[in-house]
mmCIF file of C-alpha atoms in Angstrom:
data_model
loop_
_atom_site.group_PDB
_atom_site.id
_atom_site.type_symbol
_atom_site.label_atom_id
_atom_site.label_comp_id
_atom_site.label_asym_id
_atom_site.label_seq_id
_atom_site.Cartn_x
_atom_site.Cartn_y
_atom_site.Cartn_z
ATOM 1 C CA MET A 13 0.000 0.000 0.000
ATOM 2 C CA ALA A 14 1.127 3.567 -0.651
ATOM 3 C CA SER A 15 2.671 5.448 2.258
ATOM 4 C CA ILE A 16 0.205 7.468 4.304
ATOM 5 C CA THR A 17 0.082 11.189 3.601
ATOM 6 C CA LYS A 18 -2.192 13.830 5.067
ATOM 7 C CA PRO A 19 -5.596 13.655 3.338
ATOM 8 C CA PRO A 20 -7.036 16.656 1.526
ATOM 9 C CA PRO A 21 -9.542 18.751 3.484
ATOM 10 C CA TYR A 22 -13.262 18.124 3.342
ATOM 11 C CA ASP A 23 -15.624 20.649 1.844
ATOM 12 C CA PRO A 24 -16.955 22.643 4.848
ATOM 13 C CA GLU A 25 -20.631 21.992 4.072
ATOM 14 C CA LEU A 26 -20.012 18.289 3.576
ATOM 15 C CA TRP A 27 -17.886 18.032 6.712
ATOM 16 C CA GLU A 28 -20.742 19.371 8.841
ATOM 17 C CA VAL A 29 -22.739 16.301 7.810
ATOM 18 C CA LEU A 30 -19.952 13.720 7.785
ATOM 19 C CA LYS A 31 -18.735 14.525 11.302
ATOM 20 C CA ASN A 32 -22.180 13.702 12.679
ATOM 21 C CA ILE A 33 -22.562 10.344 10.917
ATOM 22 C CA PRO A 34 -22.085 7.594 13.528
ATOM 23 C CA GLN A 35 -19.347 5.094 12.754
ATOM 24 C CA GLY A 36 -21.565 2.137 13.622
ATOM 25 C CA THR A 37 -20.540 -1.457 14.275
ATOM 26 C CA PRO A 38 -17.502 -2.782 12.372
ATOM 27 C CA LEU A 39 -18.587 -4.756 9.333
ATOM 28 C CA SER A 40 -18.469 -8.536 9.635
ATOM 29 C CA LEU A 41 -20.441 -11.586 8.597
ATOM 30 C CA GLU A 42 -22.123 -11.412 12.002
ATOM 31 C CA THR A 43 -23.316 -7.821 11.502
ATOM 32 C CA LEU A 44 -24.133 -8.045 7.794
ATOM 33 C CA GLN A 45 -27.773 -9.081 8.122
ATOM 34 C CA ALA A 46 -28.515 -6.220 10.501
ATOM 35 C CA GLU A 47 -26.876 -3.797 8.050
ATOM 36 C CA ARG A 48 -29.083 -5.126 5.264
ATOM 37 C CA VAL A 49 -32.282 -4.922 7.297
ATOM 38 C CA ALA A 50 -31.611 -1.315 8.290
ATOM 39 C CA SER A 51 -30.696 -0.229 4.763
ATOM 40 C CA ASN A 52 -33.622 -2.028 3.147
ATOM 41 C CA ALA A 53 -36.039 -0.384 5.576
ATOM 42 C CA GLU A 54 -34.627 3.075 4.872
ATOM 43 C CA HIS A 55 -34.854 2.557 1.113
ATOM 44 C CA ALA A 56 -38.125 0.633 1.003
ATOM 45 C CA PRO A 57 -40.355 1.428 -2.003
ATOM 46 C CA GLU A 58 -42.780 3.479 0.096
ATOM 47 C CA ASN A 59 -39.893 5.739 1.153
ATOM 48 C CA VAL A 60 -38.305 6.033 -2.281
ATOM 49 C CA LEU A 61 -41.112 6.079 -4.845
ATOM 50 C CA THR A 62 -42.710 9.296 -3.614
ATOM 51 C CA ASP A 63 -42.418 11.485 -6.730
ATOM 52 C CA PRO A 64 -45.811 11.645 -8.494
ATOM 53 C CA ALA A 65 -44.039 12.524 -11.747
ATOM 54 C CA ILE A 66 -42.317 9.105 -11.786
ATOM 55 C CA SER A 67 -44.169 5.850 -12.436
ATOM 56 C CA HIS A 68 -42.790 2.477 -11.369
ATOM 57 C CA ARG A 69 -43.482 -1.105 -12.239
ATOM 58 C CA GLU A 70 -41.492 -4.298 -11.952
ATOM 59 C CA THR A 71 -41.190 -7.564 -13.786
ATOM 60 C CA GLU A 72 -39.156 -10.752 -13.711
ATOM 61 C CA PHE A 73 -36.996 -12.438 -16.309
ATOM 62 C CA PRO A 74 -34.692 -15.485 -16.251
ATOM 63 C CA GLY A 75 -31.018 -14.751 -15.622
ATOM 64 C CA LEU A 76 -28.195 -16.477 -17.442
ATOM 65 C CA ASP A 77 -28.361 -19.402 -15.001
ATOM 66 C CA GLY A 78 -32.159 -19.659 -15.216
ATOM 67 C CA VAL A 79 -32.856 -18.011 -11.855
ATOM 68 C CA ASP A 80 -35.560 -15.332 -12.063
ATOM 69 C CA LEU A 81 -34.341 -11.765 -11.552
ATOM 70 C CA VAL A 82 -36.444 -8.686 -10.800
ATOM 71 C CA VAL A 83 -36.103 -5.375 -12.616
ATOM 72 C CA SER A 84 -37.758 -2.069 -11.825
ATOM 73 C CA ILE A 85 -38.879 0.099 -14.735
ATOM 74 C CA LEU A 86 -39.193 3.818 -14.031
ATOM 75 C CA GLU A 87 -40.431 6.501 -16.412
ATOM 76 C CA ALA A 88 -42.134 9.875 -16.441
ATOM 77 C CA THR A 89 -45.809 9.506 -15.569
ATOM 78 C CA ASP A 90 -46.934 11.782 -18.396
ATOM 79 C CA SER A 91 -44.577 10.442 -21.094
ATOM 80 C CA THR A 92 -46.168 9.509 -24.414
ATOM 81 C CA SER A 93 -43.064 9.063 -26.580
ATOM 82 C CA THR A 94 -42.281 5.684 -28.114
ATOM 83 C CA ASN A 95 -38.672 6.535 -29.021
ATOM 84 C CA ARG A 96 -37.122 7.530 -25.713
ATOM 85 C CA PRO A 97 -33.553 7.165 -24.456
ATOM 86 C CA GLY A 98 -32.871 4.401 -21.964
ATOM 87 C CA ILE A 99 -30.815 4.332 -18.771
ATOM 88 C CA TYR A 100 -29.631 1.055 -17.264
ATOM 89 C CA TYR A 101 -28.655 1.815 -13.668
ATOM 90 C CA ILE A 102 -26.784 -0.503 -11.273
ATOM 91 C CA HIS A 103 -27.014 0.214 -7.547
ATOM 92 C CA GLY A 104 -24.127 0.401 -5.113
ATOM 93 C CA GLY A 105 -23.622 -1.172 -1.703
ATOM 94 C CA GLY A 106 -20.172 -2.743 -1.705
ATOM 95 C CA PHE A 107 -21.482 -5.811 -3.572
ATOM 96 C CA PHE A 108 -22.935 -7.035 -0.254
ATOM 97 C CA PHE A 109 -26.024 -4.954 0.587
ATOM 98 C CA GLU A 110 -28.601 -2.416 -0.640
ATOM 99 C CA THR A 111 -31.233 -2.918 -3.329
ATOM 100 C CA ARG A 112 -32.108 -1.701 -6.804
ATOM 101 C CA LEU A 113 -33.987 1.294 -5.332
ATOM 102 C CA THR A 114 -31.238 2.412 -2.938
ATOM 103 C CA TRP A 115 -30.104 5.991 -3.615
ATOM 104 C CA ILE A 116 -32.033 6.055 -6.879
ATOM 105 C CA LYS A 117 -33.851 9.339 -6.236
ATOM 106 C CA PRO A 118 -31.166 11.491 -7.950
ATOM 107 C CA CYS A 119 -31.879 9.487 -11.117
ATOM 108 C CA PHE A 120 -35.465 10.775 -11.152
ATOM 109 C CA GLU A 121 -34.211 14.072 -12.563
ATOM 110 C CA TRP A 122 -32.472 12.195 -15.393
ATOM 111 C CA ILE A 123 -35.775 10.490 -16.222
ATOM 112 C CA LYS A 124 -37.765 13.723 -16.206
ATOM 113 C CA GLN A 125 -35.234 15.943 -17.975
ATOM 114 C CA CYS A 126 -34.440 13.375 -20.689
ATOM 115 C CA ASP A 127 -37.872 11.699 -20.939
ATOM 116 C CA ALA A 128 -35.937 8.484 -20.375
ATOM 117 C CA VAL A 129 -36.905 5.005 -19.264
ATOM 118 C CA LEU A 130 -34.707 3.737 -16.440
ATOM 119 C CA VAL A 131 -34.287 0.037 -15.716
ATOM 120 C CA THR A 132 -32.490 -1.275 -12.641
ATOM 121 C CA VAL A 133 -31.903 -4.920 -11.727
ATOM 122 C CA GLU A 134 -31.967 -6.700 -8.361
ATOM 123 C CA TYR A 135 -28.666 -8.518 -8.743
ATOM 124 C CA ARG A 136 -27.682 -11.171 -6.223
ATOM 125 C CA LEU A 137 -25.281 -10.134 -3.491
ATOM 126 C CA ALA A 138 -21.993 -11.334 -2.058
ATOM 127 C CA PRO A 139 -20.853 -13.136 0.008
ATOM 128 C CA GLU A 140 -23.686 -15.600 -0.632
ATOM 129 C CA HIS A 141 -23.320 -14.982 -4.362
ATOM 130 C CA PRO A 142 -19.715 -14.015 -5.177
ATOM 131 C CA ASP A 143 -18.258 -13.141 -8.563
ATOM 132 C CA PRO A 144 -19.269 -13.824 -11.268
ATOM 133 C CA THR A 145 -22.957 -14.002 -10.223
ATOM 134 C CA PRO A 146 -23.608 -10.261 -9.556
ATOM 135 C CA LEU A 147 -21.838 -9.284 -12.773
ATOM 136 C CA LEU A 148 -23.691 -11.866 -14.870
ATOM 137 C CA ASP A 149 -27.008 -10.777 -13.345
ATOM 138 C CA CYS A 150 -26.264 -7.188 -14.378
ATOM 139 C CA PHE A 151 -25.180 -8.296 -17.855
ATOM 140 C CA ALA A 152 -28.405 -10.287 -18.222
ATOM 141 C CA GLY A 153 -30.464 -7.305 -17.097
ATOM 142 C CA LEU A 154 -28.947 -5.123 -19.800
ATOM 143 C CA GLN A 155 -29.622 -7.825 -22.378
ATOM 144 C CA TRP A 156 -33.253 -7.968 -21.228
ATOM 145 C CA PHE A 157 -33.585 -4.175 -21.464
ATOM 146 C CA HIS A 158 -32.150 -4.079 -24.969
ATOM 147 C CA LYS A 159 -34.282 -7.006 -26.147
ATOM 148 C CA ASN A 160 -37.453 -5.360 -24.815
ATOM 149 C CA ALA A 161 -36.551 -1.796 -25.775
ATOM 150 C CA PHE A 162 -39.269 -1.351 -28.384
ATOM 151 C CA GLN A 163 -41.970 -2.653 -26.039
ATOM 152 C CA LEU A 164 -40.747 -0.163 -23.430
ATOM 153 C CA GLY A 165 -40.796 2.735 -25.888
ATOM 154 C CA VAL A 166 -37.001 2.987 -25.924
ATOM 155 C CA ASN A 167 -34.575 3.492 -28.781
ATOM 156 C CA PRO A 168 -32.261 0.438 -28.446
ATOM 157 C CA ASP A 169 -29.354 2.436 -29.878
ATOM 158 C CA GLN A 170 -29.686 5.095 -27.182
ATOM 159 C CA ILE A 171 -29.159 3.241 -23.901
ATOM 160 C CA MET A 172 -26.735 4.603 -21.307
ATOM 161 C CA LEU A 173 -25.113 2.319 -18.727
ATOM 162 C CA ALA A 174 -24.632 3.826 -15.257
ATOM 163 C CA GLY A 175 -23.595 2.725 -11.786
ATOM 164 C CA PHE A 176 -22.729 4.083 -8.348
ATOM 165 C CA SER A 177 -19.889 2.766 -6.146
ATOM 166 C CA ALA A 178 -19.931 -1.053 -6.395
ATOM 167 C CA GLY A 179 -22.557 -0.534 -9.075
ATOM 168 C CA GLY A 180 -19.912 1.473 -10.911
ATOM 169 C CA ALA A 181 -17.579 -1.527 -10.811
ATOM 170 C CA LEU A 182 -20.368 -3.709 -12.162
ATOM 171 C CA ALA A 183 -21.293 -1.147 -14.826
ATOM 172 C CA ALA A 184 -17.673 -0.893 -15.985
ATOM 173 C CA GLY A 185 -17.399 -4.687 -15.971
ATOM 174 C CA VAL A 186 -20.591 -5.029 -17.993
ATOM 175 C CA ALA A 187 -19.312 -2.437 -20.484
ATOM 176 C CA LEU A 188 -16.094 -4.425 -20.921
ATOM 177 C CA MET A 189 -18.048 -7.664 -21.336
ATOM 178 C CA CYS A 190 -20.294 -6.038 -23.932
ATOM 179 C CA ARG A 191 -17.213 -4.898 -25.814
ATOM 180 C CA ASP A 192 -15.781 -8.424 -25.916
ATOM 181 C CA ARG A 193 -18.777 -10.749 -26.167
ATOM 182 C CA ILE A 194 -20.762 -11.436 -29.313
ATOM 183 C CA ASP A 195 -23.989 -11.198 -27.291
ATOM 184 C CA GLY A 196 -22.976 -7.905 -25.698
ATOM 185 C CA VAL A 197 -25.190 -4.829 -25.933
ATOM 186 C CA LYS A 198 -23.745 -1.716 -27.550
ATOM 187 C CA THR A 199 -24.485 1.193 -25.213
ATOM 188 C CA CYS A 200 -24.128 4.854 -26.128
ATOM 189 C CA ALA A 201 -22.464 5.990 -22.894
ATOM 190 C CA LEU A 202 -21.064 4.890 -19.539
ATOM 191 C CA CYS A 203 -21.661 6.998 -16.410
ATOM 192 C CA LEU A 204 -19.596 5.934 -13.380
ATOM 193 C CA ILE A 205 -20.326 7.644 -10.059
ATOM 194 C CA ALA A 206 -17.584 7.120 -7.448
ATOM 195 C CA PRO A 207 -16.931 3.625 -8.788
ATOM 196 C CA MET A 208 -15.015 0.830 -7.016
ATOM 197 C CA LEU A 209 -12.560 -0.220 -9.708
ATOM 198 C CA ASP A 210 -9.500 -1.850 -8.133
ATOM 199 C CA ASP A 211 -9.194 -4.496 -5.410
ATOM 200 C CA ARG A 212 -5.455 -4.011 -4.876
ATOM 201 C CA ALA A 213 -5.748 -1.055 -2.470
ATOM 202 C CA THR A 214 -2.316 0.353 -3.295
ATOM 203 C CA THR A 215 -3.226 3.991 -3.943
ATOM 204 C CA VAL A 216 -2.473 7.033 -1.828
ATOM 205 C CA SER A 217 -6.181 7.796 -1.451
ATOM 206 C CA THR A 218 -6.799 4.306 -0.070
ATOM 207 C CA SER A 219 -4.196 4.855 2.643
ATOM 208 C CA GLN A 220 -5.476 8.368 3.369
ATOM 209 C CA PHE A 221 -8.983 7.102 4.074
ATOM 210 C CA LEU A 222 -8.208 3.676 5.479
ATOM 211 C CA SER A 223 -10.290 4.133 8.625
ATOM 212 C CA GLU A 224 -12.236 7.340 8.097
ATOM 213 C CA GLY A 225 -14.868 8.607 5.694
ATOM 214 C CA ALA A 226 -18.285 7.425 4.574
ATOM 215 C CA PHE A 227 -16.750 4.297 2.999
ATOM 216 C CA THR A 228 -13.398 3.339 4.462
ATOM 217 C CA GLY A 229 -10.476 1.394 3.109
ATOM 218 C CA GLU A 230 -11.163 -1.258 5.739
ATOM 219 C CA THR A 231 -14.724 -1.746 4.461
ATOM 220 C CA ASN A 232 -13.444 -1.698 0.898
ATOM 221 C CA SER A 233 -11.061 -4.569 1.664
ATOM 222 C CA ILE A 234 -13.863 -6.664 3.179
ATOM 223 C CA ALA A 235 -16.158 -5.902 0.236
ATOM 224 C CA TRP A 236 -13.651 -7.088 -2.349
ATOM 225 C CA ARG A 237 -12.796 -10.179 -0.314
ATOM 226 C CA TRP A 238 -16.451 -11.189 -0.055
ATOM 227 C CA TYR A 239 -17.033 -10.465 -3.733
ATOM 228 C CA LEU A 240 -13.987 -12.183 -5.234
ATOM 229 C CA GLN A 241 -13.499 -15.013 -2.704
ATOM 230 C CA GLN A 242 -11.603 -17.887 -4.366
ATOM 231 C CA ARG A 243 -11.161 -15.838 -7.568
ATOM 232 C CA LYS A 244 -9.018 -13.295 -5.732
ATOM 233 C CA ASP A 245 -5.762 -14.606 -7.199
ATOM 234 C CA GLU A 246 -7.275 -14.988 -10.659
ATOM 235 C CA SER A 247 -8.718 -11.488 -10.928
ATOM 236 C CA THR A 248 -6.053 -10.057 -13.244
ATOM 237 C CA GLY A 249 -7.739 -9.344 -16.546
ATOM 238 C CA CYS A 250 -11.183 -10.461 -15.385
ATOM 239 C CA TYR A 251 -14.282 -8.306 -15.642
ATOM 240 C CA ALA A 252 -14.878 -8.348 -11.885
ATOM 241 C CA VAL A 253 -12.045 -5.859 -11.300
ATOM 242 C CA PRO A 254 -12.207 -3.336 -14.157
ATOM 243 C CA ALA A 255 -8.862 -1.710 -13.295
ATOM 244 C CA ARG A 256 -7.074 -5.017 -13.939
ATOM 245 C CA GLN A 257 -8.144 -5.185 -17.582
ATOM 246 C CA ASP A 258 -5.335 -5.242 -20.129
ATOM 247 C CA THR A 259 -6.952 -2.931 -22.662
ATOM 248 C CA PHE A 260 -9.393 -0.070 -22.309
ATOM 249 C CA SER A 261 -10.138 0.609 -25.947
ATOM 250 C CA GLY A 262 -13.627 0.227 -27.330
ATOM 251 C CA LEU A 263 -15.541 1.562 -24.331
ATOM 252 C CA PRO A 264 -18.484 3.910 -24.900
ATOM 253 C CA ASP A 265 -18.210 7.621 -24.144
ATOM 254 C CA THR A 266 -17.479 7.670 -20.401
ATOM 255 C CA ARG A 267 -17.922 10.041 -17.481
ATOM 256 C CA ILE A 268 -16.417 9.483 -14.038
ATOM 257 C CA ASP A 269 -17.330 11.471 -10.911
ATOM 258 C CA VAL A 270 -15.410 11.084 -7.665
ATOM 259 C CA GLY A 271 -14.569 13.163 -4.601
ATOM 260 C CA SER A 272 -11.065 14.321 -3.723
ATOM 261 C CA ALA A 273 -11.647 13.198 -0.119
ATOM 262 C CA GLU A 274 -12.487 9.528 -0.625
ATOM 263 C CA ILE A 275 -10.689 6.246 -1.147
ATOM 264 C CA PHE A 276 -11.688 5.746 -4.792
ATOM 265 C CA ARG A 277 -10.179 9.044 -5.987
ATOM 266 C CA ASP A 278 -6.875 7.722 -7.304
ATOM 267 C CA GLU A 279 -8.210 4.562 -8.958
ATOM 268 C CA CYS A 280 -10.834 6.657 -10.761
ATOM 269 C CA VAL A 281 -8.170 9.060 -12.017
ATOM 270 C CA ALA A 282 -6.026 6.111 -13.146
ATOM 271 C CA PHE A 283 -8.978 4.478 -14.903
ATOM 272 C CA ALA A 284 -9.715 7.669 -16.826
ATOM 273 C CA GLY A 285 -6.047 7.852 -17.785
ATOM 274 C CA LYS A 286 -6.124 4.320 -19.167
ATOM 275 C CA ILE A 287 -9.139 5.198 -21.302
ATOM 276 C CA TRP A 288 -7.324 8.249 -22.665
ATOM 277 C CA GLU A 289 -4.197 6.178 -23.328
ATOM 278 C CA ALA A 290 -6.381 3.837 -25.392
ATOM 279 C CA ASP A 291 -7.624 6.798 -27.477
ATOM 280 C CA GLY A 292 -11.016 6.689 -25.765
ATOM 281 C CA GLY A 293 -13.350 9.436 -24.635
ATOM 282 C CA CYS A 294 -13.670 10.076 -20.907
ATOM 283 C CA GLU A 295 -14.792 13.097 -18.915
ATOM 284 C CA LEU A 296 -13.387 13.067 -15.363
ATOM 285 C CA HIS A 297 -14.630 15.212 -12.473
ATOM 286 C CA VAL A 298 -12.836 15.171 -9.115
ATOM 287 C CA TRP A 299 -14.961 17.196 -6.717
ATOM 288 C CA ARG A 300 -12.872 19.149 -4.212
ATOM 289 C CA GLY A 301 -13.428 18.081 -0.612
ATOM 290 C CA ALA A 302 -16.171 15.602 -1.464
ATOM 291 C CA TRP A 303 -16.510 12.266 0.331
ATOM 292 C CA HIS A 304 -18.022 9.022 -0.941
ATOM 293 C CA GLY A 305 -21.744 9.396 -1.553
ATOM 294 C CA PHE A 306 -21.826 13.148 -0.904
ATOM 295 C CA ASP A 307 -24.148 13.760 -3.839
ATOM 296 C CA VAL A 308 -26.888 11.510 -2.442
ATOM 297 C CA SER A 309 -26.327 12.360 1.223
ATOM 298 C CA VAL A 310 -26.035 16.163 1.154
ATOM 299 C CA PRO A 311 -28.239 17.358 -1.729
ATOM 300 C CA ASP A 312 -28.240 21.026 -0.708
ATOM 301 C CA ALA A 313 -24.465 21.521 -0.585
ATOM 302 C CA LYS A 314 -23.005 23.795 -3.246
ATOM 303 C CA VAL A 315 -20.594 21.129 -4.496
ATOM 304 C CA THR A 316 -23.464 18.633 -4.759
ATOM 305 C CA LYS A 317 -25.553 21.025 -6.815
ATOM 306 C CA ALA A 318 -22.591 21.621 -9.127
ATOM 307 C CA ALA A 319 -21.930 17.885 -9.496
ATOM 308 C CA LEU A 320 -25.562 17.041 -10.210
ATOM 309 C CA ALA A 321 -25.931 19.878 -12.712
ATOM 310 C CA THR A 322 -22.826 19.009 -14.727
ATOM 311 C CA ARG A 323 -23.689 15.300 -14.640
ATOM 312 C CA LEU A 324 -27.192 15.982 -15.919
ATOM 313 C CA GLY A 325 -25.787 18.197 -18.674
ATOM 314 C CA TRP A 326 -23.448 15.418 -19.789
ATOM 315 C CA ILE A 327 -26.231 12.830 -19.718
ATOM 316 C CA LYS A 328 -28.454 15.056 -21.835
ATOM 317 C CA ARG A 329 -25.659 15.469 -24.366
ATOM 318 C CA VAL A 330 -24.846 11.766 -24.700
ATOM 319 C CA LEU A 331 -28.541 10.875 -24.906
ATOM 320 C CA GLY A 332 -29.131 13.496 -27.583
ATOM 321 C CA VAL A 333 -31.529 15.591 -25.512
ATOM 322 C CA GLU A 334 -31.671 19.254 -26.457
ATOM 323 C CA GLY A 335 -31.958 22.088 -23.994
#
């Protein structure tokens, strides 16, 4: 691991929130179920699906191994278009908790501003379902979305792939799989929000935030261990750890957001650099003083408003939405 240096300062508005977040019980297999129950209650449908301008329905489809998976389909209540852009969103949660509706409220503005249809899959979680199951579930969900695009009123050539945190790792992995596999879906863009990209934990930012922050290096290490399990030593070049890929050419137009005061900062910067080295297109935003998940946790902060506005502007551009 990189030697420890003093971390960059937090944004003052964000620090006022972060300093009051309780540290909680250290993560372990013994505490995992309680973590899941608490998170699932907080992000239950009745607490999340409160915007009357957004309609929601769900359906099931068979995954690649034949197990039924659930997807949520969200769209503007008053939409009448039959040729809308699509957004395939993958939730975060360290691969081990949270659901398809967790922290999805910021995506409602994407749906309304772009008249888009958003699909999000309930992928199976580690450690009960380690790699490759979560990744293959997400890949299958994108295939389902693309196959059913016309029935959903979506242009199949205008689907953006997006993910937050661990969902960003899965989204990047799915994008790489789609590039390489004959049955892969060609997406028009890739939006990665504070993505987990590298299990090796050798960066300066990992050492700076090893035991502090909204998502610590200690939790990150547990998350990767639960996710990779026996594949840990085989992860070089696999889709589970996007940063370990050998080549980064052929990815769709990409945007990466990350805070300067979080563990994923340096791996996100490195990932963007690898895309540029491969002659790819990537827009990178490192938000000064921002910690992991700031944009969903502190919506009224100035830096959050700036991040959400620039992200929405980029999404509108890549989806071909005017205005």
